[in-house]
Tab-separated table of C-alpha atoms in Angstrom:
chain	number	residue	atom	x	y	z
A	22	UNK	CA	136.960	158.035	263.457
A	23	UNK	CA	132.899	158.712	263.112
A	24	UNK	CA	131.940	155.536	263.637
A	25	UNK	CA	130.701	155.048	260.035
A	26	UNK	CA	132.187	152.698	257.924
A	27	UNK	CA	131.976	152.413	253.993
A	28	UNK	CA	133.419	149.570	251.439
A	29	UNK	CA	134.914	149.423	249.803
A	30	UNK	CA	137.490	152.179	249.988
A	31	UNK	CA	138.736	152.101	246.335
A	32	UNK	CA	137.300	150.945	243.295
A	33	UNK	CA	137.988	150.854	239.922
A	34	UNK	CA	135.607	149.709	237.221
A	35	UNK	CA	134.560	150.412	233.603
A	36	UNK	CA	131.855	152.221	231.232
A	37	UNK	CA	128.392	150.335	231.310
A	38	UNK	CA	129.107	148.567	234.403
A	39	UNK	CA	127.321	148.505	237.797
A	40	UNK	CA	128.581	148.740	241.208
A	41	UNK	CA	127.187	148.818	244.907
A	42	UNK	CA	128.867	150.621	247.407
A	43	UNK	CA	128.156	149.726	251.424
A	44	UNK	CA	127.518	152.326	254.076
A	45	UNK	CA	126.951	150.925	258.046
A	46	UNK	CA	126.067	153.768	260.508
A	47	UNK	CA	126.858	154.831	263.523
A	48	UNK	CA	125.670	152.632	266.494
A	49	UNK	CA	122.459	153.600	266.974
A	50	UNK	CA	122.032	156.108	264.096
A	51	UNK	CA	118.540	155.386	262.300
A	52	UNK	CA	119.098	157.501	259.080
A	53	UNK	CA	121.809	157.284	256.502
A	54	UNK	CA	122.729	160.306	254.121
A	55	UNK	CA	124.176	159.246	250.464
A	56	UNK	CA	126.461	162.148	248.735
A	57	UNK	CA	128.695	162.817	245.708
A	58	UNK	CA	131.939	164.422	245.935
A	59	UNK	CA	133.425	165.430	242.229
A	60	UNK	CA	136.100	168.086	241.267
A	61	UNK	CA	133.153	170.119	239.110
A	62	UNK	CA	129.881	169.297	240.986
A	63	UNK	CA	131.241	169.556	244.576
A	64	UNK	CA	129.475	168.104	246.985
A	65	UNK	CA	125.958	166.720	246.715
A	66	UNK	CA	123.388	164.995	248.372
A	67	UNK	CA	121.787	162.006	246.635
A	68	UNK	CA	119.283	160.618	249.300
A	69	UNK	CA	118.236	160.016	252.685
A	70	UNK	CA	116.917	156.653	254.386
A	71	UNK	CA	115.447	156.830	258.110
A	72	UNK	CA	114.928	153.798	259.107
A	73	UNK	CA	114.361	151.638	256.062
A	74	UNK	CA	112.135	154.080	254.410
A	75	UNK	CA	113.039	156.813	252.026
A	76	UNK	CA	113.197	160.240	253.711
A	77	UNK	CA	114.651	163.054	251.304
A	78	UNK	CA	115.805	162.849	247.606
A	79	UNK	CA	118.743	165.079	245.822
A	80	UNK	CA	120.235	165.143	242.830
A	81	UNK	CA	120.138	161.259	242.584
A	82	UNK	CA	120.182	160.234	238.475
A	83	UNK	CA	117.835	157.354	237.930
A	84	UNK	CA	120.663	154.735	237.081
A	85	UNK	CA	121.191	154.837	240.608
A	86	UNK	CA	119.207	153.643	243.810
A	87	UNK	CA	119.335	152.965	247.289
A	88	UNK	CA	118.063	150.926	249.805
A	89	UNK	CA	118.193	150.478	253.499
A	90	UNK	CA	118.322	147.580	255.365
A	91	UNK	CA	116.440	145.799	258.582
A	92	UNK	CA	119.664	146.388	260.209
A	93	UNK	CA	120.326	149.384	258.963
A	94	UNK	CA	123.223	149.380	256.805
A	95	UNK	CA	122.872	150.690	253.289
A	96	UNK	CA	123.690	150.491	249.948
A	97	UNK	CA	124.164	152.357	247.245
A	98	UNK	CA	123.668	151.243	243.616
A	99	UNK	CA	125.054	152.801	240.638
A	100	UNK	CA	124.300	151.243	237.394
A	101	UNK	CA	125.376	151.761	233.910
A	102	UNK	CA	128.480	153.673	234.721
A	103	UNK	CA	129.638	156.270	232.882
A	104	UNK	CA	132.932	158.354	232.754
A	105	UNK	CA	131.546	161.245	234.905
A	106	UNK	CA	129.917	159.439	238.057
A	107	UNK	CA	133.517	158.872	239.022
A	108	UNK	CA	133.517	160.729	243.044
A	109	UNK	CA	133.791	160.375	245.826
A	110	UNK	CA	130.954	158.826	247.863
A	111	UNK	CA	130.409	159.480	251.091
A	112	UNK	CA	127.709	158.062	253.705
A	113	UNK	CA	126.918	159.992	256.905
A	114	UNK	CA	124.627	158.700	259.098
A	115	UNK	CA	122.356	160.478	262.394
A	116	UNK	CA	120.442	159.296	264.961
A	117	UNK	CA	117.097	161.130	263.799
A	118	UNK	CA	115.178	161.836	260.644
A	119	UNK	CA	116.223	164.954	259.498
A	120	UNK	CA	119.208	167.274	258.462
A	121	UNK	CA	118.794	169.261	261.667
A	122	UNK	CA	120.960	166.487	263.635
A	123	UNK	CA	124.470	166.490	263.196
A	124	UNK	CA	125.393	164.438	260.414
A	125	UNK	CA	128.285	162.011	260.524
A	126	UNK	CA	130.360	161.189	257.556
A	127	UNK	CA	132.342	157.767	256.618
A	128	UNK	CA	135.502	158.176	255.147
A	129	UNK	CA	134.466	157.640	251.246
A	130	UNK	CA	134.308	155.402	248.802
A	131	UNK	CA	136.650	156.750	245.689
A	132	UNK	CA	135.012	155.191	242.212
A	133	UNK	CA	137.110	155.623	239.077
A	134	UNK	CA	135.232	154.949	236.270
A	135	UNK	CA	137.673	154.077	233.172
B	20	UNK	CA	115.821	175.344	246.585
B	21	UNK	CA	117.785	177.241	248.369
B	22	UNK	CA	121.096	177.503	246.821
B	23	UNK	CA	124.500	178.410	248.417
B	24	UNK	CA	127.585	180.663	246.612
B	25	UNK	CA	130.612	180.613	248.382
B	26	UNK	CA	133.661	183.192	248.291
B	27	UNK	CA	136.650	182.710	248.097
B	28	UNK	CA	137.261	179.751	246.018
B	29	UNK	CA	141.053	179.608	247.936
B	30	UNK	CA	142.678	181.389	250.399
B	31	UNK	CA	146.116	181.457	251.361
B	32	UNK	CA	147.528	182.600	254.602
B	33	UNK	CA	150.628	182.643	256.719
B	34	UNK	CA	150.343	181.189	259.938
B	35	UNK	CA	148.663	184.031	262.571
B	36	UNK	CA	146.997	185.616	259.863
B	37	UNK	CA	142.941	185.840	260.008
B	38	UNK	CA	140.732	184.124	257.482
B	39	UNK	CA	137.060	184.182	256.467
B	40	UNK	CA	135.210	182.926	254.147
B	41	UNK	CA	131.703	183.769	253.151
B	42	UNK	CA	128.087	181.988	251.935
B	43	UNK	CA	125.779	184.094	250.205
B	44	UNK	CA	122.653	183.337	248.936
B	45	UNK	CA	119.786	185.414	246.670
B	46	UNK	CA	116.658	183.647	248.809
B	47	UNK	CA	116.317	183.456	252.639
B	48	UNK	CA	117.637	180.138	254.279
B	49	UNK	CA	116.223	178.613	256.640
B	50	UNK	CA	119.803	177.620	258.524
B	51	UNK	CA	122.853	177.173	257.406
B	52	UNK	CA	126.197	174.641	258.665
B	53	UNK	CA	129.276	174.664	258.154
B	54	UNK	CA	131.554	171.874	257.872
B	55	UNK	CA	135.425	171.265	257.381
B	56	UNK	CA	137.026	168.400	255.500
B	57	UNK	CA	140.871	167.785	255.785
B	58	UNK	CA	142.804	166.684	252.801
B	59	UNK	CA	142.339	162.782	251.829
B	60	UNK	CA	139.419	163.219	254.503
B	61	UNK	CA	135.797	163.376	254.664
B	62	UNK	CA	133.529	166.111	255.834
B	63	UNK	CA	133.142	166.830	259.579
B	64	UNK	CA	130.268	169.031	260.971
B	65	UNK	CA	131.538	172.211	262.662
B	66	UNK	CA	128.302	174.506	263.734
B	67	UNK	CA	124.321	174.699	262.889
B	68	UNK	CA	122.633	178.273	262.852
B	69	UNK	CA	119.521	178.669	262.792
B	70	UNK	CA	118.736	182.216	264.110
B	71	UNK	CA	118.598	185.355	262.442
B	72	UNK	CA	122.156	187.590	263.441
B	73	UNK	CA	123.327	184.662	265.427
B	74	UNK	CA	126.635	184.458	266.319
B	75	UNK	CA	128.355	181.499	267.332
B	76	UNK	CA	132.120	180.894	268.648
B	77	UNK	CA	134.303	177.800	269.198
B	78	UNK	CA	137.562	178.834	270.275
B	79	UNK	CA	139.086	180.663	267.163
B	80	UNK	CA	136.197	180.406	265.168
B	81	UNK	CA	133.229	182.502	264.493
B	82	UNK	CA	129.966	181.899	262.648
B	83	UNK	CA	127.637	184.489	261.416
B	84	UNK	CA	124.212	184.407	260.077
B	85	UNK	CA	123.102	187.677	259.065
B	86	UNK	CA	120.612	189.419	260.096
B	87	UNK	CA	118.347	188.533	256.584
B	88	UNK	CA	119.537	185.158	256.579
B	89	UNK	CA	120.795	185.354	253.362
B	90	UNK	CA	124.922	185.194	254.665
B	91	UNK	CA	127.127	183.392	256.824
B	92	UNK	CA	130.266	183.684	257.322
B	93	UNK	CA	133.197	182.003	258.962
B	94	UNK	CA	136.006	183.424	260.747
B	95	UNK	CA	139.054	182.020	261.921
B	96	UNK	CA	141.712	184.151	264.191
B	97	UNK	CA	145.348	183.936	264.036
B	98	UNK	CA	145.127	180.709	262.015
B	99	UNK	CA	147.464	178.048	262.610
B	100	UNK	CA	148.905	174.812	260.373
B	101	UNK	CA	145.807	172.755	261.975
B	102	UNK	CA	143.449	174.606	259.947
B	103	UNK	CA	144.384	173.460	256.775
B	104	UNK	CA	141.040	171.846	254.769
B	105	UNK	CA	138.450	172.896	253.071
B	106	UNK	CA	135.393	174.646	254.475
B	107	UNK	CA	131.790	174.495	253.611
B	108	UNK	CA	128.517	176.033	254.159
B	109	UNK	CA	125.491	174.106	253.570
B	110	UNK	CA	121.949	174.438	254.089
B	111	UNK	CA	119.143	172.516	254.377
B	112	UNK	CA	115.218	172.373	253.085
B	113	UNK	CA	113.978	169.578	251.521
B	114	UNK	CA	117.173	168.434	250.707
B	115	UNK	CA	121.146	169.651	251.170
B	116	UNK	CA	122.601	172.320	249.034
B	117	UNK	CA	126.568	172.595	250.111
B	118	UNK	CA	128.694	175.710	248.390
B	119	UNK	CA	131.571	174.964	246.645
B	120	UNK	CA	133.931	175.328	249.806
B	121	UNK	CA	137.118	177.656	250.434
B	122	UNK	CA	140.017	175.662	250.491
B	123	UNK	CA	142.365	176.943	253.325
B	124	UNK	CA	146.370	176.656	252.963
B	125	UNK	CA	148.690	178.121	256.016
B	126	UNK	CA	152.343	178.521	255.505
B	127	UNK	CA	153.581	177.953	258.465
């Protein structure tokens, strides 16, 4: 267990919809790490908050945005859904600002997009 | 930005065999990491390296950055059923590039 939790853990939704998906760090952890898990894009990073503020953006399309909250939870938005954002999305979270800390990963949130 | 190829795509070994897998990439990086996720899991941070020919060990495994800092490579020794996952390189600029991963099977 890292310490990071995501909701939820499954979730199933349809074409032209819009979801959020909820990341809370580690205790103590100040940044939070967004990435996308697919069969044919592997892995990839989507965005960084440190502290409430934006740090680092990825490959993040524009339907979807993040924010970063007082107490430092986060959530992702994805809007407009379409067949190929379904992933997995995980969160990882790390006590300082950039990728040189050890990053540590929540166990996913699976979106099927039907 | 830097990007990350990784070989092989899968490897399949019987238990005691050696394995290593390999990141190459056409620029200099900066560092690399590699990480290992289980099946059903999520990605866990093995090892950072920053250093040009460093080589780093934790118990069976060994991490290379060559000497260019344009590979890495990681090796596991006499493998066992534990090892199982997928493993990735990744390295970082102004964002995170990850390869594709090797995915590791052991028949035990």
């Amino acid at each position: 267990d890292s310490g990071v939790t995501q909701t939820p853990k499954h979730l199933i939704t349809a074409t032209g919809q819009r979801v959020t998906l909820r990341c809370s760090p580690r205790s103590g952890d100040l940044s939070v790490y967004w990435y996308q898990q697919s069969l044919d894009q592997g892995l990839q990073f989507l965005i960084q908050y440190y502290n409430g503020e934006e740090r680092a953006k990825g490959n993040i399309l524009e339907r979807f945005s993040a924010q970063q909250f007082p107490d430092l939870h986060s959530e992702l938005n994805l809007s407009s859904l379409e067949l190929g954002d379904s992933a997995l999305y995980f969160c990882a979270s790390s006590p300082g600002t950039g990728f040189t800390d050890t990053q540590y990963f929540g166990p996913g949130t699976r979106l099927t997009v039907l | 930005g830097q990007q990350v190829m990784q070989i092989p795509q899968y490897q399949h070994v019987q238990e005691g065999e050696d394995f290593t897998t390999y990141c190459n990439s056409s620029t200099t990086l900066s560092n690399i990491q590699w990480y290992k996720q289980r099946p059903g899991g999520h990605p866990v941070f093995l090892i950072q390296l920053v250093k040009s020919g460093e080589v780093k060990k934790q118990k069976r495994l060994t991490f290379q950055f060559g000497e260019a800092k344009k590979n890495s490579s990681l090796h596991i020794t006499a493998t066992q059923t534990t090892d199982v996952g997928t493993y990735f390189c990744a390295s970082y600029n102004n964002d995170m590039r990850f390869g594709a991963g090797t995915r590791l099977t052991v028949k035990p």
